[in-house]
Amino acid sequence: MRTTLCALSLLLAFGCGAEETAEPEPEPEAIEEPPPPPPEPEPEPVAECPEDTWAAGVRGQYEAVENGQAAAEVLRNATRGSWTRVSACRTIDGEEYQMICGPSESGSGASCNIGMPGQRCSATLPGPVMPVAAGMFVDTSEPPPPTNSEWNCTDTD
């Protein structure tokens, strides 16, 4: 009887083998989605006027742009609908060409200044004229000095 009790105790403790414990089914692997790509970084502000292209921006925060036409577009877009300070610059043959325009004191147009080798020009331009003037200044590879009567230019040499 003792043997039977021991056998029963062992069977209860370890099972009798007739019932095998079912191994738990492995959990399906979670499908991991790749992380989203990082957002495109904002262009770094340009510290100096580049030599290979124009830099244009709003409130003195220049960004290098593809060419003069792209710089003109930055200036035009920034001044549509409201006035803000815009600027563009480029270094050509070691000389800086720069245009800065902001709201005029009257608020009805833009007060603009252009700096070029040996010459400084200024003008107060009506609203619709400023984007055109900015485009004329940066659309070409070598900006011409303004020749119309709106600009007051002085030699600095």
N, C-alpha and C. Protein backbone atom coordinates (compact mmCIF):
# COMPACT_ATOMS: atom_id res chain seq x y z
N MET A 1 0.81 -1.16 0.00
CA MET A 1 0.00 0.00 0.00
C MET A 1 0.88 1.26 0.00
N ARG A 2 1.92 1.15 0.75
CA ARG A 2 2.83 2.26 0.78
C ARG A 2 3.39 2.53 -0.60
N THR A 3 3.68 1.52 -1.33
CA THR A 3 4.20 1.65 -2.68
C THR A 3 3.16 2.30 -3.55
N THR A 4 1.92 1.91 -3.37
CA THR A 4 0.85 2.48 -4.17
C THR A 4 0.69 3.96 -3.84
N LEU A 5 0.75 4.32 -2.58
CA LEU A 5 0.63 5.72 -2.20
C LEU A 5 1.79 6.54 -2.76
N CYS A 6 2.97 5.96 -2.70
CA CYS A 6 4.13 6.67 -3.26
C CYS A 6 3.97 6.86 -4.76
N ALA A 7 3.48 5.82 -5.41
CA ALA A 7 3.30 5.90 -6.86
C ALA A 7 2.25 6.96 -7.18
N LEU A 8 1.16 6.97 -6.41
CA LEU A 8 0.12 7.96 -6.64
C LEU A 8 0.65 9.37 -6.37
N SER A 9 1.43 9.52 -5.34
CA SER A 9 2.01 10.83 -5.04
C SER A 9 2.90 11.30 -6.18
N LEU A 10 3.70 10.39 -6.70
CA LEU A 10 4.59 10.74 -7.81
C LEU A 10 3.78 11.10 -9.06
N LEU A 11 2.74 10.33 -9.30
CA LEU A 11 1.90 10.60 -10.47
C LEU A 11 1.24 11.98 -10.34
N LEU A 12 0.77 12.27 -9.15
CA LEU A 12 0.13 13.56 -8.95
C LEU A 12 1.16 14.69 -9.08
N ALA A 13 2.34 14.46 -8.55
CA ALA A 13 3.36 15.49 -8.59
C ALA A 13 3.90 15.71 -9.99
N PHE A 14 4.17 14.64 -10.70
CA PHE A 14 4.82 14.78 -12.02
C PHE A 14 3.92 14.42 -13.19
N GLY A 15 2.74 13.99 -12.95
CA GLY A 15 1.86 13.58 -14.01
C GLY A 15 2.14 12.15 -14.40
N CYS A 16 1.21 11.56 -15.10
CA CYS A 16 1.38 10.15 -15.41
C CYS A 16 1.88 9.94 -16.82
N GLY A 17 2.03 10.94 -17.57
CA GLY A 17 2.53 10.77 -18.93
C GLY A 17 1.42 10.68 -19.93
N ALA A 18 0.20 10.32 -19.51
CA ALA A 18 -0.91 10.22 -20.45
C ALA A 18 -1.32 11.62 -20.90
N GLU A 19 -1.24 12.54 -19.97
CA GLU A 19 -1.57 13.92 -20.32
C GLU A 19 -0.28 14.70 -20.46
N GLU A 20 0.03 15.04 -21.65
CA GLU A 20 1.22 15.86 -21.84
C GLU A 20 0.81 17.32 -21.76
N THR A 21 1.67 18.05 -21.13
CA THR A 21 1.36 19.47 -21.06
C THR A 21 1.62 20.09 -22.42
N ALA A 22 0.64 20.79 -22.88
CA ALA A 22 0.77 21.44 -24.20
C ALA A 22 1.64 22.68 -24.06
N GLU A 23 2.58 22.74 -24.96
CA GLU A 23 3.43 23.93 -24.96
C GLU A 23 2.61 25.10 -25.48
N PRO A 24 2.78 26.25 -24.86
CA PRO A 24 2.02 27.40 -25.36
C PRO A 24 2.47 27.75 -26.77
N GLU A 25 1.49 28.10 -27.58
CA GLU A 25 1.83 28.46 -28.96
C GLU A 25 2.61 29.76 -28.95
N PRO A 26 3.63 29.80 -29.78
CA PRO A 26 4.41 31.06 -29.81
C PRO A 26 3.53 32.19 -30.33
N GLU A 27 3.71 33.34 -29.72
CA GLU A 27 2.94 34.50 -30.15
C GLU A 27 3.44 34.94 -31.52
N PRO A 28 2.52 35.31 -32.38
CA PRO A 28 2.99 35.77 -33.70
C PRO A 28 3.85 37.02 -33.51
N GLU A 29 4.91 37.06 -34.30
CA GLU A 29 5.82 38.20 -34.18
C GLU A 29 5.09 39.46 -34.63
N ALA A 30 5.25 40.47 -33.82
CA ALA A 30 4.64 41.74 -34.18
C ALA A 30 5.37 42.31 -35.39
N ILE A 31 4.59 42.74 -36.35
CA ILE A 31 5.18 43.31 -37.55
C ILE A 31 5.61 44.73 -37.20
N GLU A 32 6.90 44.94 -37.24
CA GLU A 32 7.42 46.26 -36.91
C GLU A 32 7.46 47.12 -38.16
N GLU A 33 6.82 48.27 -38.05
CA GLU A 33 6.87 49.21 -39.16
C GLU A 33 8.15 50.01 -39.04
N PRO A 34 8.81 50.25 -40.17
CA PRO A 34 10.03 51.05 -40.09
C PRO A 34 9.69 52.45 -39.61
N PRO A 35 10.60 53.06 -38.88
CA PRO A 35 10.32 54.42 -38.40
C PRO A 35 10.18 55.37 -39.58
N PRO A 36 9.33 56.39 -39.42
CA PRO A 36 9.18 57.33 -40.54
C PRO A 36 10.49 58.05 -40.78
N PRO A 37 10.73 58.43 -42.03
CA PRO A 37 11.98 59.15 -42.31
C PRO A 37 11.97 60.48 -41.57
N PRO A 38 13.15 60.93 -41.19
CA PRO A 38 13.20 62.22 -40.48
C PRO A 38 12.75 63.33 -41.41
N PRO A 39 12.13 64.37 -40.87
CA PRO A 39 11.70 65.47 -41.73
C PRO A 39 12.91 66.17 -42.35
N GLU A 40 12.67 66.73 -43.52
CA GLU A 40 13.75 67.46 -44.20
C GLU A 40 14.17 68.62 -43.31
N PRO A 41 15.46 68.76 -43.10
CA PRO A 41 15.89 69.87 -42.24
C PRO A 41 15.67 71.20 -42.94
N GLU A 42 15.42 72.22 -42.14
CA GLU A 42 15.29 73.56 -42.68
C GLU A 42 16.65 73.97 -43.25
N PRO A 43 16.66 74.70 -44.35
CA PRO A 43 17.96 75.15 -44.87
C PRO A 43 18.68 75.99 -43.83
N GLU A 44 19.98 75.79 -43.78
CA GLU A 44 20.79 76.56 -42.85
C GLU A 44 20.85 78.00 -43.31
N PRO A 45 20.70 78.93 -42.38
CA PRO A 45 20.86 80.33 -42.78
C PRO A 45 22.28 80.57 -43.29
N VAL A 46 22.40 81.44 -44.25
CA VAL A 46 23.68 81.75 -44.85
C VAL A 46 24.31 82.90 -44.06
N ALA A 47 25.55 82.71 -43.63
CA ALA A 47 26.23 83.75 -42.85
C ALA A 47 26.79 84.85 -43.75
N GLU A 48 27.24 84.49 -44.94
CA GLU A 48 27.81 85.46 -45.87
C GLU A 48 27.13 85.29 -47.22
N CYS A 49 27.27 86.29 -48.04
CA CYS A 49 26.69 86.21 -49.38
C CYS A 49 27.48 85.20 -50.20
N PRO A 50 26.79 84.20 -50.77
CA PRO A 50 27.51 83.16 -51.52
C PRO A 50 28.05 83.68 -52.84
N GLU A 51 29.03 82.97 -53.38
CA GLU A 51 29.61 83.34 -54.66
C GLU A 51 28.98 82.58 -55.82
N ASP A 52 28.46 81.39 -55.56
CA ASP A 52 27.98 80.55 -56.65
C ASP A 52 26.49 80.72 -56.92
N THR A 53 25.77 81.42 -56.05
CA THR A 53 24.34 81.62 -56.25
C THR A 53 23.88 82.79 -55.39
N TRP A 54 22.62 83.10 -55.45
CA TRP A 54 22.04 84.16 -54.62
C TRP A 54 21.60 83.58 -53.29
N ALA A 55 21.54 84.43 -52.31
CA ALA A 55 20.89 84.11 -51.04
C ALA A 55 19.76 85.11 -50.89
N ALA A 56 18.61 84.65 -50.47
CA ALA A 56 17.45 85.53 -50.31
C ALA A 56 16.72 85.14 -49.05
N GLY A 57 16.03 86.10 -48.47
CA GLY A 57 15.31 85.75 -47.26
C GLY A 57 14.46 86.86 -46.72
N VAL A 58 13.87 86.55 -45.59
CA VAL A 58 12.96 87.45 -44.91
C VAL A 58 13.59 87.82 -43.58
N ARG A 59 13.56 89.09 -43.24
CA ARG A 59 14.09 89.61 -41.97
C ARG A 59 15.54 89.21 -41.73
N GLY A 60 16.34 89.23 -42.76
CA GLY A 60 17.77 88.97 -42.61
C GLY A 60 18.16 87.50 -42.49
N GLN A 61 17.21 86.58 -42.57
CA GLN A 61 17.53 85.15 -42.52
C GLN A 61 17.69 84.65 -43.95
N TYR A 62 18.92 84.71 -44.43
CA TYR A 62 19.19 84.30 -45.81
C TYR A 62 19.21 82.78 -45.94
N GLU A 63 18.77 82.32 -47.11
CA GLU A 63 18.93 80.93 -47.50
C GLU A 63 19.45 80.94 -48.92
N ALA A 64 20.43 80.09 -49.17
CA ALA A 64 20.95 79.98 -50.54
C ALA A 64 19.84 79.41 -51.42
N VAL A 65 19.67 80.00 -52.57
CA VAL A 65 18.67 79.52 -53.52
C VAL A 65 19.36 79.15 -54.82
N GLU A 66 18.62 78.48 -55.67
CA GLU A 66 19.20 77.90 -56.89
C GLU A 66 19.83 78.92 -57.82
N ASN A 67 19.14 80.06 -58.01
CA ASN A 67 19.64 81.07 -58.95
C ASN A 67 18.93 82.39 -58.70
N GLY A 68 19.22 83.37 -59.53
CA GLY A 68 18.60 84.68 -59.37
C GLY A 68 17.10 84.65 -59.51
N GLN A 69 16.58 83.83 -60.40
CA GLN A 69 15.13 83.75 -60.56
C GLN A 69 14.47 83.20 -59.30
N ALA A 70 15.11 82.20 -58.67
CA ALA A 70 14.57 81.66 -57.42
C ALA A 70 14.64 82.70 -56.31
N ALA A 71 15.71 83.50 -56.28
CA ALA A 71 15.82 84.56 -55.28
C ALA A 71 14.73 85.60 -55.49
N ALA A 72 14.48 85.96 -56.73
CA ALA A 72 13.41 86.93 -57.02
C ALA A 72 12.07 86.38 -56.57
N GLU A 73 11.85 85.11 -56.77
CA GLU A 73 10.58 84.48 -56.36
C GLU A 73 10.43 84.50 -54.84
N VAL A 74 11.51 84.25 -54.10
CA VAL A 74 11.47 84.34 -52.64
C VAL A 74 11.04 85.74 -52.21
N LEU A 75 11.64 86.76 -52.83
CA LEU A 75 11.31 88.14 -52.48
C LEU A 75 9.88 88.50 -52.87
N ARG A 76 9.47 88.06 -54.04
CA ARG A 76 8.10 88.35 -54.49
C ARG A 76 7.08 87.70 -53.56
N ASN A 77 7.29 86.43 -53.23
CA ASN A 77 6.35 85.72 -52.37
C ASN A 77 6.29 86.32 -50.98
N ALA A 78 7.42 86.76 -50.47
CA ALA A 78 7.46 87.32 -49.12
C ALA A 78 6.73 88.65 -49.02
N THR A 79 6.62 89.36 -50.13
CA THR A 79 6.00 90.69 -50.08
C THR A 79 4.57 90.70 -50.60
N ARG A 80 4.05 89.55 -50.96
CA ARG A 80 2.65 89.52 -51.42
C ARG A 80 1.72 89.65 -50.22
N GLY A 81 0.82 90.60 -50.29
CA GLY A 81 -0.21 90.72 -49.27
C GLY A 81 0.17 91.50 -48.03
N SER A 82 1.41 91.51 -47.64
CA SER A 82 1.82 92.29 -46.47
C SER A 82 3.29 92.62 -46.62
N TRP A 83 3.71 93.65 -45.91
CA TRP A 83 5.09 94.07 -46.01
C TRP A 83 5.92 93.49 -44.89
N THR A 84 7.05 93.00 -45.25
CA THR A 84 8.03 92.51 -44.30
C THR A 84 9.41 92.85 -44.85
N ARG A 85 10.41 92.79 -44.03
CA ARG A 85 11.77 93.11 -44.49
C ARG A 85 12.31 91.92 -45.28
N VAL A 86 12.74 92.17 -46.50
CA VAL A 86 13.31 91.13 -47.36
C VAL A 86 14.70 91.57 -47.80
N SER A 87 15.52 90.58 -48.13
CA SER A 87 16.86 90.91 -48.59
C SER A 87 17.39 89.81 -49.49
N ALA A 88 18.33 90.20 -50.32
CA ALA A 88 19.01 89.26 -51.21
C ALA A 88 20.44 89.73 -51.36
N CYS A 89 21.35 88.76 -51.51
CA CYS A 89 22.74 89.15 -51.72
C CYS A 89 23.49 88.07 -52.49
N ARG A 90 24.61 88.49 -53.05
CA ARG A 90 25.49 87.59 -53.78
C ARG A 90 26.86 88.26 -53.88
N THR A 91 27.90 87.44 -53.87
CA THR A 91 29.25 87.95 -54.08
C THR A 91 29.65 87.63 -55.52
N ILE A 92 30.00 88.66 -56.26
CA ILE A 92 30.41 88.51 -57.66
C ILE A 92 31.79 89.12 -57.80
N ASP A 93 32.75 88.32 -58.25
CA ASP A 93 34.13 88.78 -58.41
C ASP A 93 34.66 89.43 -57.13
N GLY A 94 34.33 88.83 -55.99
CA GLY A 94 34.83 89.32 -54.71
C GLY A 94 34.09 90.53 -54.17
N GLU A 95 33.09 91.03 -54.87
CA GLU A 95 32.33 92.20 -54.44
C GLU A 95 30.90 91.79 -54.10
N GLU A 96 30.38 92.37 -53.03
CA GLU A 96 29.04 92.02 -52.57
C GLU A 96 27.99 92.91 -53.23
N TYR A 97 26.93 92.27 -53.69
CA TYR A 97 25.74 92.93 -54.20
C TYR A 97 24.62 92.59 -53.23
N GLN A 98 23.95 93.60 -52.71
CA GLN A 98 22.93 93.34 -51.71
C GLN A 98 21.75 94.28 -51.88
N MET A 99 20.56 93.74 -51.69
CA MET A 99 19.33 94.52 -51.73
C MET A 99 18.56 94.23 -50.46
N ILE A 100 18.12 95.30 -49.79
CA ILE A 100 17.31 95.18 -48.57
C ILE A 100 16.11 96.09 -48.74
N CYS A 101 14.93 95.55 -48.55
CA CYS A 101 13.70 96.34 -48.63
C CYS A 101 12.84 96.05 -47.41
N GLY A 102 12.20 97.08 -46.92
CA GLY A 102 11.29 96.94 -45.79
C GLY A 102 10.14 97.90 -45.94
N PRO A 103 9.19 97.83 -45.04
CA PRO A 103 8.04 98.74 -45.14
C PRO A 103 8.50 100.19 -45.04
N SER A 104 7.92 101.04 -45.87
CA SER A 104 8.26 102.47 -45.82
C SER A 104 7.57 103.09 -44.60
N GLU A 105 8.02 104.26 -44.22
CA GLU A 105 7.43 104.93 -43.06
C GLU A 105 5.95 105.21 -43.26
N SER A 106 5.55 105.47 -44.50
CA SER A 106 4.14 105.74 -44.77
C SER A 106 3.31 104.47 -44.74
N GLY A 107 3.98 103.31 -44.87
CA GLY A 107 3.27 102.03 -44.85
C GLY A 107 2.61 101.66 -46.16
N SER A 108 2.77 102.49 -47.17
CA SER A 108 2.10 102.20 -48.44
C SER A 108 3.04 101.59 -49.48
N GLY A 109 4.25 101.33 -49.13
CA GLY A 109 5.20 100.78 -50.09
C GLY A 109 6.42 100.25 -49.38
N ALA A 110 7.53 100.26 -50.10
CA ALA A 110 8.76 99.71 -49.55
C ALA A 110 9.90 100.72 -49.66
N SER A 111 10.69 100.75 -48.63
CA SER A 111 11.92 101.54 -48.64
C SER A 111 13.04 100.55 -48.95
N CYS A 112 13.74 100.76 -50.05
CA CYS A 112 14.75 99.80 -50.50
C CYS A 112 16.13 100.45 -50.60
N ASN A 113 17.12 99.64 -50.31
CA ASN A 113 18.52 100.05 -50.46
C ASN A 113 19.26 98.96 -51.22
N ILE A 114 20.14 99.41 -52.11
CA ILE A 114 20.97 98.47 -52.87
C ILE A 114 22.42 98.88 -52.66
N GLY A 115 23.23 97.90 -52.34
CA GLY A 115 24.66 98.13 -52.23
C GLY A 115 25.38 97.33 -53.30
N MET A 116 26.22 98.02 -54.05
CA MET A 116 27.00 97.39 -55.11
C MET A 116 28.40 97.95 -55.05
N PRO A 117 29.35 97.34 -55.73
CA PRO A 117 30.71 97.89 -55.73
C PRO A 117 30.71 99.34 -56.20
N GLY A 118 31.15 100.23 -55.34
CA GLY A 118 31.29 101.64 -55.71
C GLY A 118 30.01 102.42 -55.77
N GLN A 119 28.88 101.83 -55.41
CA GLN A 119 27.62 102.54 -55.56
C GLN A 119 26.61 102.09 -54.50
N ARG A 120 25.85 103.06 -54.01
CA ARG A 120 24.75 102.79 -53.09
C ARG A 120 23.52 103.47 -53.67
N CYS A 121 22.40 102.76 -53.65
CA CYS A 121 21.17 103.31 -54.20
C CYS A 121 20.04 103.12 -53.19
N SER A 122 19.09 104.04 -53.21
CA SER A 122 17.93 103.92 -52.34
C SER A 122 16.70 104.41 -53.09
N ALA A 123 15.55 103.93 -52.65
CA ALA A 123 14.29 104.35 -53.25
C ALA A 123 13.15 103.96 -52.33
N THR A 124 12.07 104.72 -52.42
CA THR A 124 10.81 104.33 -51.79
C THR A 124 9.90 103.94 -52.94
N LEU A 125 9.54 102.70 -52.97
CA LEU A 125 8.79 102.16 -54.10
C LEU A 125 7.35 101.85 -53.72
N PRO A 126 6.41 102.12 -54.62
CA PRO A 126 5.03 101.72 -54.35
C PRO A 126 4.94 100.19 -54.29
N GLY A 127 3.96 99.72 -53.58
CA GLY A 127 3.80 98.28 -53.38
C GLY A 127 3.98 97.41 -54.60
N PRO A 128 3.28 97.67 -55.70
CA PRO A 128 3.41 96.77 -56.85
C PRO A 128 4.78 96.83 -57.53
N VAL A 129 5.54 97.90 -57.32
CA VAL A 129 6.82 98.06 -58.01
C VAL A 129 7.95 97.30 -57.30
N MET A 130 7.89 97.20 -55.99
CA MET A 130 8.99 96.59 -55.24
C MET A 130 9.31 95.17 -55.70
N PRO A 131 8.33 94.26 -55.83
CA PRO A 131 8.69 92.91 -56.30
C PRO A 131 9.31 92.92 -57.69
N VAL A 132 8.87 93.84 -58.54
CA VAL A 132 9.44 93.94 -59.88
C VAL A 132 10.89 94.41 -59.79
N ALA A 133 11.14 95.42 -58.95
CA ALA A 133 12.50 95.93 -58.79
C ALA A 133 13.41 94.85 -58.20
N ALA A 134 12.92 94.11 -57.23
CA ALA A 134 13.72 93.03 -56.65
C ALA A 134 14.03 91.97 -57.70
N GLY A 135 13.04 91.65 -58.50
CA GLY A 135 13.26 90.67 -59.56
C GLY A 135 14.27 91.13 -60.57
N MET A 136 14.22 92.41 -60.93
CA MET A 136 15.19 92.94 -61.89
C MET A 136 16.60 92.91 -61.31
N PHE A 137 16.71 93.12 -60.01
CA PHE A 137 18.02 93.15 -59.38
C PHE A 137 18.66 91.76 -59.34
N VAL A 138 17.90 90.72 -59.05
CA VAL A 138 18.49 89.40 -58.86
C VAL A 138 18.27 88.41 -60.00
N ASP A 139 17.41 88.71 -60.96
CA ASP A 139 17.15 87.75 -62.04
C ASP A 139 18.35 87.50 -62.93
N THR A 140 19.25 88.44 -63.04
CA THR A 140 20.40 88.28 -63.92
C THR A 140 21.61 87.85 -63.12
N SER A 141 22.61 87.35 -63.80
CA SER A 141 23.80 86.89 -63.08
C SER A 141 24.62 88.07 -62.56
N GLU A 142 24.55 89.20 -63.24
CA GLU A 142 25.24 90.41 -62.77
C GLU A 142 24.21 91.53 -62.72
N PRO A 143 23.77 91.87 -61.52
CA PRO A 143 22.71 92.88 -61.43
C PRO A 143 23.18 94.23 -61.92
N PRO A 144 22.38 94.86 -62.75
CA PRO A 144 22.75 96.20 -63.21
C PRO A 144 22.38 97.22 -62.15
N PRO A 145 23.04 98.34 -62.13
CA PRO A 145 22.58 99.39 -61.23
C PRO A 145 21.23 99.90 -61.73
N PRO A 146 20.37 100.32 -60.84
CA PRO A 146 19.07 100.85 -61.29
C PRO A 146 19.27 102.07 -62.17
N THR A 147 18.50 102.15 -63.24
CA THR A 147 18.65 103.29 -64.15
C THR A 147 17.39 104.13 -64.23
N ASN A 148 16.29 103.69 -63.59
CA ASN A 148 15.09 104.51 -63.71
C ASN A 148 15.09 105.62 -62.65
N SER A 149 14.15 106.53 -62.77
CA SER A 149 14.16 107.74 -61.93
C SER A 149 13.75 107.46 -60.48
N GLU A 150 13.27 106.28 -60.17
CA GLU A 150 12.84 105.99 -58.80
C GLU A 150 14.03 105.84 -57.85
N TRP A 151 15.20 105.52 -58.37
CA TRP A 151 16.36 105.25 -57.54
C TRP A 151 17.27 106.45 -57.43
N ASN A 152 17.76 106.69 -56.24
CA ASN A 152 18.73 107.74 -55.99
C ASN A 152 20.05 107.04 -55.69
N CYS A 153 21.01 107.13 -56.61
CA CYS A 153 22.28 106.41 -56.45
C CYS A 153 23.42 107.39 -56.24
N THR A 154 24.34 106.99 -55.40
CA THR A 154 25.55 107.79 -55.15
C THR A 154 26.76 106.89 -55.26
N ASP A 155 27.86 107.48 -55.72
CA ASP A 155 29.12 106.75 -55.80
C ASP A 155 29.75 106.70 -54.43
N THR A 156 30.37 105.58 -54.09
CA THR A 156 31.01 105.45 -52.78
C THR A 156 32.52 105.39 -52.90
N ASP A 157 33.06 105.48 -54.09
CA ASP A 157 34.52 105.41 -54.27
C ASP A 157 35.16 106.73 -53.98
